[in-house]
GROMACS .gro file of C-alpha atoms in nm:
model
  458
    1MET     CA    1   1.019  -2.122  -2.263
    2GLY     CA    2   1.349  -2.143  -2.078
    3TYR     CA    3   1.622  -1.896  -1.981
    4GLN     CA    4   1.986  -1.937  -1.893
    5HIS     CA    5   2.302  -1.746  -1.806
    6THR     CA    6   2.666  -1.849  -1.765
    7ILE     CA    7   2.896  -1.720  -1.489
    8ARG     CA    8   3.254  -1.855  -1.469
    9HIS     CA    9   3.169  -2.164  -1.677
   10GLN     CA   10   2.867  -2.236  -1.454
   11VAL     CA   11   2.544  -2.245  -1.655
   12TYR     CA   12   2.235  -2.135  -1.463
   13ARG     CA   13   1.906  -2.248  -1.615
   14PHE     CA   14   1.558  -2.120  -1.533
   15LYS     CA   15   1.268  -2.317  -1.672
   16ASP     CA   16   1.018  -2.029  -1.700
   17LEU     CA   17   0.944  -1.670  -1.603
   18LYS     CA   18   0.798  -1.776  -1.271
   19GLU     CA   19   1.121  -1.942  -1.162
   20LEU     CA   20   1.335  -1.663  -1.306
   21LEU     CA   21   1.145  -1.394  -1.114
   22ALA     CA   22   1.166  -1.589  -0.790
   23LYS     CA   23   1.539  -1.651  -0.824
   24ALA     CA   24   1.604  -1.285  -0.915
   25SER     CA   25   1.430  -1.155  -0.602
   26PRO     CA   26   1.647  -1.002  -0.329
   27PHE     CA   27   1.663  -1.258  -0.049
   28ARG     CA   28   1.372  -1.282   0.192
   29THR     CA   29   1.266  -1.555   0.428
   30GLY     CA   30   0.924  -1.607   0.272
   31ASP     CA   31   1.067  -1.719  -0.062
   32ALA     CA   32   1.315  -1.943   0.119
   33LEU     CA   33   1.028  -2.093   0.319
   34ALA     CA   34   0.845  -2.160  -0.007
   35GLY     CA   35   1.156  -2.324  -0.153
   36ILE     CA   36   1.169  -2.095  -0.456
   37SER     CA   37   1.452  -1.851  -0.377
   38ALA     CA   38   1.801  -1.860  -0.528
   39VAL     CA   39   2.028  -2.107  -0.351
   40ASN     CA   40   2.309  -1.853  -0.321
   41TYR     CA   41   2.411  -1.502  -0.419
   42GLU     CA   42   2.571  -1.611  -0.746
   43GLU     CA   43   2.253  -1.778  -0.867
   44ARG     CA   44   2.059  -1.465  -0.773
   45VAL     CA   45   2.296  -1.248  -0.978
   46ALA     CA   46   2.270  -1.490  -1.270
   47ALA     CA   47   1.891  -1.467  -1.252
   48GLN     CA   48   1.901  -1.088  -1.239
   49LEU     CA   49   2.136  -1.069  -1.538
   50THR     CA   50   1.908  -1.307  -1.726
   51LEU     CA   51   1.596  -1.115  -1.629
   52ALA     CA   52   1.749  -0.790  -1.752
   53ASP     CA   53   1.757  -0.932  -2.106
   54VAL     CA   54   1.398  -1.060  -2.109
   55PRO     CA   55   1.176  -0.867  -2.353
   56LEU     CA   56   0.873  -0.710  -2.189
   57LYS     CA   57   0.655  -0.877  -2.452
   58ASP     CA   58   0.736  -1.213  -2.294
   59PHE     CA   59   0.516  -1.121  -1.998
   60LEU     CA   60   0.215  -1.099  -2.229
   61GLN     CA   61   0.285  -1.443  -2.373
   62GLU     CA   62   0.360  -1.638  -2.054
   63ALA     CA   63   0.118  -1.610  -1.762
   64LEU     CA   64   0.270  -1.695  -1.423
   65ILE     CA   65  -0.064  -1.840  -1.311
   66ALA     CA   66  -0.284  -1.993  -1.580
   67TYR     CA   67  -0.547  -1.764  -1.732
   68GLU     CA   68  -0.811  -2.035  -1.701
   69LYS     CA   69  -0.745  -2.093  -1.330
   70ASP     CA   70  -0.708  -1.743  -1.185
   71GLU     CA   71  -0.936  -1.441  -1.213
   72VAL     CA   72  -0.655  -1.203  -1.117
   73THR     CA   73  -0.456  -1.324  -1.419
   74ARG     CA   74  -0.763  -1.271  -1.635
   75LEU     CA   75  -0.806  -0.919  -1.495
   76ILE     CA   76  -0.440  -0.835  -1.564
   77LEU     CA   77  -0.438  -0.956  -1.922
   78ASP     CA   78  -0.790  -0.842  -2.016
   79SER     CA   79  -0.729  -0.488  -1.887
   80HIS     CA   80  -0.385  -0.449  -2.045
   81ASP     CA   81  -0.366  -0.147  -2.277
   82LEU     CA   82  -0.160  -0.231  -2.585
   83VAL     CA   83  -0.163   0.132  -2.702
   84ALA     CA   84  -0.011   0.256  -2.376
   85PHE     CA   85   0.233  -0.036  -2.384
   86GLU     CA   86   0.355   0.061  -2.731
   87ARG     CA   87   0.591   0.324  -2.585
   88VAL     CA   88   0.801   0.054  -2.414
   89ALA     CA   89   0.702  -0.257  -2.611
   90HIS     CA   90   1.046  -0.281  -2.772
   91LEU     CA   91   1.233  -0.277  -2.441
   92THR     CA   92   1.376  -0.549  -2.221
   93VAL     CA   93   1.333  -0.545  -1.843
   94GLY     CA   94   1.679  -0.394  -1.803
   95GLN     CA   95   1.609  -0.128  -2.063
   96LEU     CA   96   1.283  -0.043  -1.888
   97ARG     CA   97   1.485   0.021  -1.571
   98ASP     CA   98   1.718   0.256  -1.757
   99TRP     CA   99   1.423   0.436  -1.920
  100LEU     CA  100   1.240   0.483  -1.590
  101LEU     CA  101   1.550   0.637  -1.436
  102SER     CA  102   1.603   0.872  -1.731
  103ASP     CA  103   1.460   1.220  -1.779
  104LEU     CA  104   1.244   1.084  -2.062
  105ALA     CA  105   1.022   0.917  -1.803
  106ASP     CA  106   0.873   1.221  -1.632
  107THR     CA  107   0.564   1.231  -1.412
  108GLU     CA  108   0.307   1.267  -1.690
  109THR     CA  109   0.472   1.006  -1.910
  110ILE     CA  110   0.478   0.749  -1.631
  111LYS     CA  111   0.117   0.831  -1.544
  112GLY     CA  112   0.018   0.749  -1.900
  113MET     CA  113   0.176   0.405  -1.865
  114LYS     CA  114  -0.059   0.293  -1.585
  115TRP     CA  115  -0.251   0.042  -1.794
  116GLY     CA  116   0.034  -0.038  -2.033
  117LEU     CA  117   0.246  -0.216  -1.772
  118THR     CA  118   0.146  -0.541  -1.608
  119PRO     CA  119   0.224  -0.608  -1.241
  120GLU     CA  120   0.468  -0.879  -1.347
  121MET     CA  121   0.664  -0.633  -1.561
  122VAL     CA  122   0.678  -0.386  -1.274
  123ALA     CA  123   0.780  -0.655  -1.024
  124ALA     CA  124   1.051  -0.769  -1.264
  125VAL     CA  125   1.207  -0.426  -1.306
  126SER     CA  126   1.203  -0.366  -0.931
  127LYS     CA  127   1.423  -0.674  -0.884
  128LEU     CA  128   1.696  -0.503  -1.088
  129MET     CA  129   1.689  -0.184  -0.885
  130ARG     CA  130   1.885  -0.062  -0.588
  131ASN     CA  131   1.693   0.107  -0.309
  132GLN     CA  132   1.785   0.452  -0.441
  133ASP     CA  133   1.645   0.356  -0.783
  134LEU     CA  134   1.314   0.254  -0.626
  135ILE     CA  135   1.300   0.586  -0.442
  136ALA     CA  136   1.400   0.798  -0.743
  137VAL     CA  137   1.135   0.653  -0.975
  138ALA     CA  138   0.858   0.641  -0.713
  139ARG     CA  139   0.920   1.008  -0.637
  140LYS     CA  140   0.826   1.090  -0.996
  141CYS     CA  141   0.490   0.916  -0.959
  142THR     CA  142   0.238   1.159  -0.814
  143VAL     CA  143  -0.098   0.988  -0.760
  144VAL     CA  144  -0.375   1.217  -0.632
  145THR     CA  145  -0.710   1.099  -0.492
  146ARG     CA  146  -1.007   1.281  -0.335
  147PHE     CA  147  -1.302   1.224  -0.106
  148ARG     CA  148  -1.346   1.503   0.153
  149ASN     CA  149  -0.990   1.620   0.105
  150THR     CA  150  -0.712   1.584  -0.148
  151ILE     CA  151  -0.443   1.323  -0.083
  152GLY     CA  152  -0.114   1.271  -0.267
  153LEU     CA  153  -0.030   1.619  -0.388
  154ARG     CA  154   0.340   1.688  -0.419
  155GLY     CA  155   0.476   1.832  -0.096
  156ARG     CA  156   0.198   1.673   0.110
  157PHE     CA  157   0.220   1.380   0.352
  158SER     CA  158  -0.090   1.230   0.511
  159THR     CA  159  -0.167   0.992   0.796
  160ARG     CA  160  -0.429   0.740   0.886
  161LEU     CA  161  -0.538   0.804   1.244
  162GLN     CA  162  -0.574   0.449   1.380
  163PRO     CA  163  -0.752   0.461   1.719
  164ASN     CA  164  -0.780   0.084   1.771
  165HIS     CA  165  -0.898  -0.063   2.100
  166PRO     CA  166  -0.890  -0.431   2.207
  167THR     CA  167  -1.258  -0.426   2.311
  168ASP     CA  168  -1.386  -0.147   2.081
  169ASP     CA  169  -1.452   0.061   2.393
  170PRO     CA  170  -1.590   0.396   2.274
  171LYS     CA  171  -1.402   0.597   2.538
  172GLY     CA  172  -1.075   0.425   2.451
  173VAL     CA  173  -1.129   0.489   2.082
  174ALA     CA  174  -1.228   0.849   2.152
  175ALA     CA  175  -0.917   0.912   2.361
  176SER     CA  176  -0.694   0.797   2.075
  177MET     CA  177  -0.890   1.010   1.828
  178ILE     CA  178  -0.838   1.319   2.042
  179ASP     CA  179  -0.469   1.245   2.074
  180GLY     CA  180  -0.426   1.204   1.701
  181LEU     CA  181  -0.629   1.504   1.592
  182LEU     CA  182  -0.440   1.729   1.830
  183TYR     CA  183  -0.114   1.620   1.667
  184GLY     CA  184  -0.244   1.688   1.317
  185SER     CA  185  -0.309   1.323   1.229
  186GLY     CA  186  -0.604   1.182   1.037
  187ASP     CA  187  -0.613   1.352   0.699
  188ALA     CA  188  -0.589   1.025   0.502
  189VAL     CA  189  -0.864   0.861   0.708
  190ILE     CA  190  -0.974   0.796   1.064
  191GLY     CA  191  -0.968   0.419   1.035
  192ILE     CA  192  -1.041   0.161   1.303
  193ASN     CA  193  -0.966  -0.212   1.296
  194PRO     CA  194  -1.269  -0.347   1.485
  195ALA     CA  195  -1.215  -0.614   1.748
  196MET     CA  196  -1.556  -0.753   1.650
  197ASP     CA  197  -1.686  -0.766   1.291
  198SER     CA  198  -2.057  -0.777   1.371
  199PRO     CA  199  -2.270  -0.513   1.197
  200ALA     CA  200  -2.389  -0.375   1.533
  201ALA     CA  201  -2.034  -0.332   1.666
  202VAL     CA  202  -1.908  -0.175   1.343
  203LEU     CA  203  -2.208   0.059   1.327
  204LYS     CA  204  -2.130   0.200   1.673
  205LEU     CA  205  -1.776   0.284   1.565
  206LEU     CA  206  -1.891   0.439   1.239
  207GLN     CA  207  -2.139   0.658   1.423
  208LEU     CA  208  -1.875   0.761   1.678
  209ILE     CA  209  -1.634   0.883   1.411
  210ASP     CA  210  -1.905   1.044   1.202
  211ASN     CA  211  -2.047   1.235   1.498
  212VAL     CA  212  -1.705   1.381   1.578
  213ARG     CA  213  -1.640   1.462   1.213
  214GLN     CA  214  -1.969   1.646   1.177
  215GLN     CA  215  -1.951   1.818   1.517
  216PHE     CA  216  -1.616   1.976   1.433
  217GLU     CA  217  -1.658   1.988   1.054
  218ILE     CA  218  -1.339   1.790   0.999
  219PRO     CA  219  -1.257   1.754   0.627
  220THR     CA  220  -1.159   1.389   0.639
  221GLN     CA  221  -1.315   1.047   0.591
  222SER     CA  222  -1.390   0.755   0.819
  223CYS     CA  223  -1.351   0.382   0.777
  224VAL     CA  224  -1.410   0.084   1.001
  225LEU     CA  225  -1.206  -0.196   0.850
  226SER     CA  226  -1.474  -0.467   0.851
  227HIS     CA  227  -1.517  -0.735   0.587
  228ILE     CA  228  -1.692  -0.610   0.273
  229THR     CA  229  -1.994  -0.832   0.338
  230THR     CA  230  -2.043  -0.650   0.668
  231THR     CA  231  -1.991  -0.314   0.498
  232ILE     CA  232  -2.243  -0.392   0.224
  233GLU     CA  233  -2.500  -0.490   0.488
  234LEU     CA  234  -2.438  -0.164   0.672
  235ILE     CA  235  -2.466   0.042   0.353
  236ASN     CA  236  -2.799  -0.123   0.277
  237GLY     CA  237  -2.910  -0.032   0.629
  238GLY     CA  238  -2.825   0.336   0.587
  239ALA     CA  239  -2.506   0.346   0.796
  240PRO     CA  240  -2.267   0.644   0.752
  241VAL     CA  241  -2.008   0.456   0.543
  242ASP     CA  242  -1.748   0.679   0.379
  243LEU     CA  243  -1.492   0.424   0.257
  244CYS     CA  244  -1.528   0.053   0.189
  245PHE     CA  245  -1.231  -0.151   0.310
  246GLN     CA  246  -1.098  -0.491   0.210
  247SER     CA  247  -0.773  -0.684   0.235
  248ILE     CA  248  -0.679  -0.814  -0.108
  249ALA     CA  249  -0.406  -1.028  -0.261
  250GLY     CA  250  -0.257  -1.123  -0.596
  251THR     CA  251  -0.414  -1.464  -0.657
  252GLU     CA  252  -0.773  -1.581  -0.675
  253LEU     CA  253  -0.704  -1.854  -0.418
  254THR     CA  254  -0.572  -1.603  -0.164
  255ASN     CA  255  -0.867  -1.372  -0.214
  256THR     CA  256  -1.097  -1.672  -0.168
  257SER     CA  257  -0.923  -1.738   0.165
  258PHE     CA  258  -1.011  -1.377   0.256
  259GLY     CA  259  -1.372  -1.450   0.164
  260VAL     CA  260  -1.372  -1.216  -0.132
  261SER     CA  261  -1.389  -1.224  -0.512
  262LEU     CA  262  -1.383  -0.965  -0.788
  263SER     CA  263  -1.761  -0.986  -0.825
  264MET     CA  264  -1.801  -0.910  -0.453
  265LEU     CA  265  -1.566  -0.615  -0.486
  266ASP     CA  266  -1.772  -0.492  -0.782
  267GLU     CA  267  -2.085  -0.503  -0.566
  268ALA     CA  268  -1.917  -0.325  -0.275
  269TYR     CA  269  -1.770  -0.056  -0.501
  270ASP     CA  270  -2.106   0.021  -0.661
  271ALA     CA  271  -2.283   0.024  -0.325
  272THR     CA  272  -2.034   0.264  -0.167
  273LEU     CA  273  -2.033   0.493  -0.470
  274SER     CA  274  -2.412   0.512  -0.457
  275LEU     CA  275  -2.394   0.693  -0.120
  276LYS     CA  276  -2.222   0.995  -0.277
  277ARG     CA  277  -2.075   1.104   0.057
  278GLY     CA  278  -1.760   1.260  -0.085
  279THR     CA  279  -1.743   1.637  -0.123
  280VAL     CA  280  -1.436   1.695  -0.339
  281GLY     CA  281  -1.419   1.351  -0.503
  282GLN     CA  282  -1.560   1.000  -0.506
  283ASN     CA  283  -1.262   0.769  -0.453
  284VAL     CA  284  -1.437   0.537  -0.206
  285MET     CA  285  -1.223   0.224  -0.166
  286TYR     CA  286  -0.949   0.147   0.085
  287PHE     CA  287  -0.736  -0.164   0.027
  288GLU     CA  288  -0.464  -0.325   0.234
  289THR     CA  289  -0.206  -0.572   0.109
  290GLY     CA  290   0.120  -0.726   0.228
  291GLN     CA  291   0.397  -0.952   0.105
  292GLY     CA  292   0.355  -1.308   0.227
  293SER     CA  293  -0.023  -1.329   0.237
  294SER     CA  294  -0.045  -1.571  -0.056
  295LEU     CA  295   0.227  -1.792   0.087
  296SER     CA  296   0.062  -1.797   0.430
  297ALA     CA  297  -0.262  -1.908   0.261
  298ASN     CA  298  -0.076  -2.173   0.057
  299ALA     CA  299  -0.212  -1.999  -0.250
  300HIS     CA  300   0.094  -1.855  -0.424
  301HIS     CA  301   0.122  -2.111  -0.709
  302GLY     CA  302   0.502  -2.100  -0.678
  303VAL     CA  303   0.514  -1.726  -0.750
  304ASP     CA  304   0.751  -1.524  -0.530
  305GLN     CA  305   0.592  -1.308  -0.262
  306GLN     CA  306   0.690  -0.974  -0.409
  307THR     CA  307   0.542  -1.058  -0.750
  308CYS     CA  308   0.225  -1.184  -0.579
  309GLU     CA  309   0.208  -0.851  -0.400
  310ALA     CA  310   0.240  -0.656  -0.725
  311ARG     CA  311  -0.043  -0.863  -0.873
  312ALA     CA  312  -0.266  -0.746  -0.586
  313TYR     CA  313  -0.223  -0.393  -0.719
  314ALA     CA  314  -0.401  -0.497  -1.039
  315VAL     CA  315  -0.704  -0.575  -0.824
  316ALA     CA  316  -0.677  -0.243  -0.641
  317ARG     CA  317  -0.646  -0.019  -0.946
  318LYS     CA  318  -0.968  -0.158  -1.095
  319TYR     CA  319  -1.164   0.028  -0.826
  320ASN     CA  320  -1.001   0.375  -0.824
  321PRO     CA  321  -0.918   0.359  -0.452
  322LEU     CA  322  -0.864   0.656  -0.226
  323LEU     CA  323  -0.598   0.464  -0.033
  324VAL     CA  324  -0.386   0.153  -0.078
  325ASN     CA  325  -0.176   0.046   0.217
  326THR     CA  326   0.094  -0.220   0.217
  327VAL     CA  327   0.116  -0.347   0.576
  328VAL     CA  328   0.472  -0.442   0.511
  329GLY     CA  329   0.601  -0.608   0.829
  330PHE     CA  330   0.276  -0.725   0.983
  331ILE     CA  331   0.283  -1.096   0.899
  332GLY     CA  332   0.617  -1.158   1.068
  333PRO     CA  333   0.976  -1.278   1.028
  334GLU     CA  334   0.870  -1.598   0.852
  335TYR     CA  335   0.818  -1.375   0.546
  336LEU     CA  336   1.035  -1.067   0.613
  337TYR     CA  337   1.296  -1.160   0.870
  338ASP     CA  338   1.461  -0.837   0.977
  339GLY     CA  339   1.476  -0.462   0.933
  340LYS     CA  340   1.673  -0.487   0.610
  341GLN     CA  341   1.417  -0.715   0.446
  342ILE     CA  342   1.125  -0.502   0.568
  343ILE     CA  343   1.284  -0.181   0.435
  344ARG     CA  344   1.354  -0.336   0.096
  345ALA     CA  345   1.004  -0.483   0.069
  346ALA     CA  346   0.839  -0.153   0.159
  347LEU     CA  347   1.035   0.039  -0.105
  348GLU     CA  348   0.949  -0.229  -0.364
  349ASP     CA  349   0.580  -0.218  -0.278
  350HIS     CA  350   0.566   0.161  -0.286
  351PHE     CA  351   0.750   0.171  -0.619
  352CYS     CA  352   0.536  -0.099  -0.782
  353GLY     CA  353   0.209   0.048  -0.661
  354LYS     CA  354   0.296   0.401  -0.771
  355LEU     CA  355   0.413   0.281  -1.113
  356LEU     CA  356   0.076   0.108  -1.157
  357GLY     CA  357  -0.103   0.432  -1.070
  358LEU     CA  358  -0.202   0.365  -0.711
  359PRO     CA  359  -0.217   0.607  -0.413
  360MET     CA  360   0.030   0.409  -0.203
  361GLY     CA  361   0.071   0.432   0.170
  362VAL     CA  362   0.288   0.210   0.387
  363ASP     CA  363   0.229   0.081   0.736
  364VAL     CA  364   0.588   0.115   0.858
  365CYS     CA  365   0.566  -0.175   1.100
  366TYR     CA  366   0.709  -0.493   1.248
  367THR     CA  367   0.598  -0.769   1.480
  368ASN     CA  368   0.762  -0.805   1.819
  369HIS     CA  369   0.938  -1.131   1.725
  370ALA     CA  370   1.101  -0.988   1.412
  371GLU     CA  371   1.469  -0.889   1.406
  372ALA     CA  372   1.382  -0.522   1.377
  373ASP     CA  373   1.342  -0.221   1.601
  374GLN     CA  374   1.221   0.138   1.592
  375ASP     CA  375   1.551   0.262   1.446
  376ASP     CA  376   1.485   0.045   1.139
  377MET     CA  377   1.140   0.197   1.115
  378ASP     CA  378   1.283   0.550   1.147
  379ASN     CA  379   1.510   0.473   0.852
  380LEU     CA  380   1.224   0.336   0.644
  381LEU     CA  381   0.995   0.623   0.737
  382THR     CA  382   1.252   0.878   0.621
  383LEU     CA  383   1.315   0.692   0.295
  384LEU     CA  384   0.942   0.675   0.222
  385GLY     CA  385   0.905   1.046   0.289
  386VAL     CA  386   1.177   1.113   0.031
  387ALA     CA  387   1.013   0.869  -0.211
  388GLY     CA  388   0.681   1.056  -0.202
  389CYS     CA  389   0.474   0.808  -0.006
  390ASN     CA  390   0.111   0.925   0.019
  391PHE     CA  391   0.047   0.830   0.381
  392ILE     CA  392   0.153   0.631   0.687
  393MET     CA  393  -0.019   0.519   1.007
  394GLY     CA  394  -0.064   0.730   1.320
  395ILE     CA  395  -0.097   0.521   1.636
  396PRO     CA  396  -0.058   0.632   2.000
  397GLY     CA  397   0.300   0.562   2.102
  398SER     CA  398   0.360   0.354   1.786
  399ASP     CA  399   0.209   0.054   1.970
  400ASP     CA  400  -0.116  -0.094   1.844
  401ILE     CA  401  -0.271  -0.241   2.159
  402MET     CA  402  -0.535  -0.432   1.965
  403LEU     CA  403  -0.331  -0.584   1.681
  404ASN     CA  404  -0.013  -0.621   1.891
  405TYR     CA  405   0.245  -0.484   1.652
  406GLN     CA  406   0.470  -0.179   1.628
  407SER     CA  407   0.397   0.094   1.378
  408THR     CA  408   0.439   0.473   1.355
  409SER     CA  409   0.319   0.735   1.601
  410PHE     CA  410   0.166   1.080   1.562
  411HIS     CA  411   0.508   1.221   1.648
  412ASP     CA  412   0.670   1.024   1.365
  413ALA     CA  413   0.449   1.200   1.112
  414LEU     CA  414   0.538   1.537   1.263
  415TYR     CA  415   0.907   1.446   1.229
  416VAL     CA  416   0.878   1.362   0.858
  417ARG     CA  417   0.678   1.674   0.783
  418GLU     CA  418   0.930   1.888   0.969
  419VAL     CA  419   1.256   1.753   0.824
  420LEU     CA  420   1.130   1.717   0.466
  421GLY     CA  421   0.913   2.027   0.453
  422LEU     CA  422   0.590   1.834   0.399
  423ARG     CA  423   0.237   1.932   0.500
  424PRO     CA  424  -0.100   1.761   0.554
  425ALA     CA  425  -0.372   1.749   0.289
  426PRO     CA  426  -0.464   2.112   0.207
  427GLU     CA  427  -0.824   2.103   0.329
  428PHE     CA  428  -0.721   1.932   0.652
  429GLU     CA  429  -0.432   2.172   0.703
  430ALA     CA  430  -0.670   2.468   0.672
  431TRP     CA  431  -0.895   2.308   0.935
  432LEU     CA  432  -0.601   2.253   1.173
  433ILE     CA  433  -0.505   2.621   1.144
  434LYS     CA  434  -0.864   2.740   1.184
  435GLN     CA  435  -0.906   2.533   1.500
  436GLY     CA  436  -0.576   2.656   1.642
  437ILE     CA  437  -0.427   2.307   1.650
  438THR     CA  438  -0.136   2.416   1.432
  439ASN     CA  439  -0.010   2.755   1.326
  440GLU     CA  440   0.059   2.877   0.973
  441ASN     CA  441   0.404   2.712   0.985
  442GLY     CA  442   0.263   2.372   1.077
  443LYS     CA  443   0.377   2.386   1.438
  444ILE     CA  444   0.151   2.233   1.702
  445ALA     CA  445  -0.027   2.509   1.895
  446HIS     CA  446  -0.292   2.346   2.114
  447ASN     CA  447  -0.559   2.578   2.255
  448GLN     CA  448  -0.927   2.561   2.350
  449MET     CA  449  -0.982   2.291   2.086
  450THR     CA  450  -0.845   2.036   2.333
  451LYS     CA  451  -1.110   2.118   2.592
  452GLN     CA  452  -1.385   2.123   2.331
  453LEU     CA  453  -1.295   1.778   2.199
  454ILE     CA  454  -1.271   1.626   2.544
  455ALA     CA  455  -1.600   1.780   2.650
  456HIS     CA  456  -1.775   1.649   2.339
  457LEU     CA  457  -1.641   1.295   2.358
  458PHE     CA  458  -1.649   1.237   2.734
   0.00000   0.00000   0.00000
């Protein structure tokens, strides 16, 4: 199946949906590196105009990666709900954009479309949208999840407290935990990227967080972001595992490079659920994704990086996760060159994930060799707050000393909550007030809690 469009007597031809989607993507360095992006702005516009007229049904007839060769493709097509799809089955990609922006597509209606839209359809419509369109539609998509607290309610904005340390030193981790808790951070999760992935090292970190949580009766959840094979081993050994983490991607080959498959995720999901550690819900999975991962693994099959990213969300939604986090600028400028590309990619990811029914957070971040700075991240942070993002990261001073990248600080979360009138998860907010960390208006009001935490941890 081919597609074409004429601009000023110049005929632009696209051999298939894969090429059309890649050429229609807003420019980013990753697609240029892969040799699949539009050669100039006019070709990109021609591709977008062509894509707007493509019937949504075409995406069910033409797989971007062969069904026989890719288990993610099989998951997408086998789980597609034709009944839910019926509402928009007559539309083109451009008409879907118009419908999503209309009052007909309210929160409940969009929620009912979760299994009726494929990631490729959602990626396609995002390519026709301005940033304000991505924000406007994502804001309609309220996705609520629960474990020990409730995340994603309208008017709420959560954070992952990320107390990483380059040697997993317990005192260093504890110091960051104190800092974050006293600034109201940590309602999404207290989540550590371990420097070492051994079961013994991960277990020490799990026990550290769990001891603090129980000592102060903190209504949150913990996660040490080890590989799922390590997590499964720890679960079998009786470790205090709240959430099971895994990085995932949108192709089988990329997931294989991560050392993971859908069958392994099935096993991990069942094992974590069996612990029944949640109190208000049992959403037990935490996934991280990011544009460029399939290209960096040479496993993208010629599919553009943003569409690959949307396909990863099909993997995530299979497991009813508590949290999904796109680590948007972490891979580097080879994939997202500057602040403008990072901002656009983050808004796309948040939009696509929310439309597919996922509790999306964004690591508002960049590497030190990217053409970006903290002002770019302030802009993105504010836009995501308006768009209804579920959570961001909370890192001391915005500087992750273990992973060596720039993200968002505890103060950044306070800023967003203040200027947009947002609050933490309700159970966590009640705990902050009870402990005297914040007052009824959400203002920081440190008291004896500081001394108690320090005394307990040191």
